[in-house]
């Protein structure tokens, strides 16, 4: 209780207890991108592949 006595002698109020803030709910997209950081590259590559194949088949 050393700090409490020192604060009392200095005329300071008691120390406030820190309240933990509730964690904000994270969205599904944010959660997935945090869990799998390489996922956008895989999806982008797959989409690009589909578009190229579709373009080649269109001009045949």
XYZ file of N, CA, C and O in Angstrom, residues 23-44:
88
model
N -13.797 -5.682 -27.132
C -13.257 -5.768 -28.481
C -14.375 -5.555 -29.487
O -15.470 -6.085 -29.335
N -14.061 -4.750 -30.500
C -15.062 -4.511 -31.530
C -15.214 -5.771 -32.371
O -14.244 -6.472 -32.637
N -16.427 -6.026 -32.775
C -16.664 -7.192 -33.608
C -16.110 -6.928 -34.997
O -16.403 -5.900 -35.605
N -15.306 -7.836 -35.449
C -14.653 -7.678 -36.739
C -15.512 -8.382 -37.788
O -16.066 -9.449 -37.544
N -15.610 -7.771 -38.952
C -16.408 -8.339 -40.023
C -15.787 -9.600 -40.599
O -14.628 -9.947 -40.331
N -16.547 -10.282 -41.404
C -16.108 -11.537 -41.999
C -14.924 -11.323 -42.937
O -13.955 -12.081 -42.907
N -14.977 -10.280 -43.758
C -13.902 -10.015 -44.709
C -12.608 -9.695 -43.960
O -11.537 -10.212 -44.314
N -12.683 -8.876 -42.945
C -11.489 -8.527 -42.172
C -10.917 -9.747 -41.466
O -9.702 -9.916 -41.391
N -11.793 -10.570 -40.957
C -11.357 -11.773 -40.258
C -10.663 -12.728 -41.216
O -9.622 -13.287 -40.892
N -11.230 -12.918 -42.414
C -10.620 -13.812 -43.391
C -9.291 -13.267 -43.891
O -8.332 -14.019 -44.062
N -9.229 -11.959 -44.145
C -7.984 -11.399 -44.665
C -6.885 -11.429 -43.605
O -5.709 -11.521 -43.945
N -7.246 -11.361 -42.340
C -6.245 -11.464 -41.285
C -5.776 -12.902 -41.111
O -4.608 -13.160 -40.837
N -6.697 -13.835 -41.303
C -6.359 -15.239 -41.114
C -5.611 -15.804 -42.312
O -4.686 -16.596 -42.146
N -6.004 -15.400 -43.524
C -5.386 -15.876 -44.754
C -4.949 -14.680 -45.596
O -5.679 -14.257 -46.489
N -3.768 -14.123 -45.356
C -3.349 -12.918 -46.085
C -3.089 -13.157 -47.571
O -3.059 -12.220 -48.352
N -2.905 -14.403 -47.992
C -2.631 -14.722 -49.393
C -3.904 -14.966 -50.192
O -3.855 -15.122 -51.408
N -5.052 -14.973 -49.556
C -6.321 -15.274 -50.213
C -6.668 -14.312 -51.352
O -7.107 -14.778 -52.414
N -6.470 -12.999 -51.223
C -6.795 -12.110 -52.350
C -5.979 -12.412 -53.603
O -6.476 -12.288 -54.718
N -4.727 -12.819 -53.429
C -3.893 -13.150 -54.582
C -4.389 -14.413 -55.285
O -4.396 -14.488 -56.510
N -4.827 -15.397 -54.511
C -5.351 -16.630 -55.104
C -6.651 -16.338 -55.848
O -6.839 -16.789 -56.983
N -7.552 -15.576 -55.222
C -8.816 -15.250 -55.878
C -8.591 -14.392 -57.116
O -9.243 -14.602 -58.150
N -7.673 -13.437 -57.034
C -7.363 -12.596 -58.188
C -6.771 -13.399 -59.325
O -7.122 -13.204 -60.493
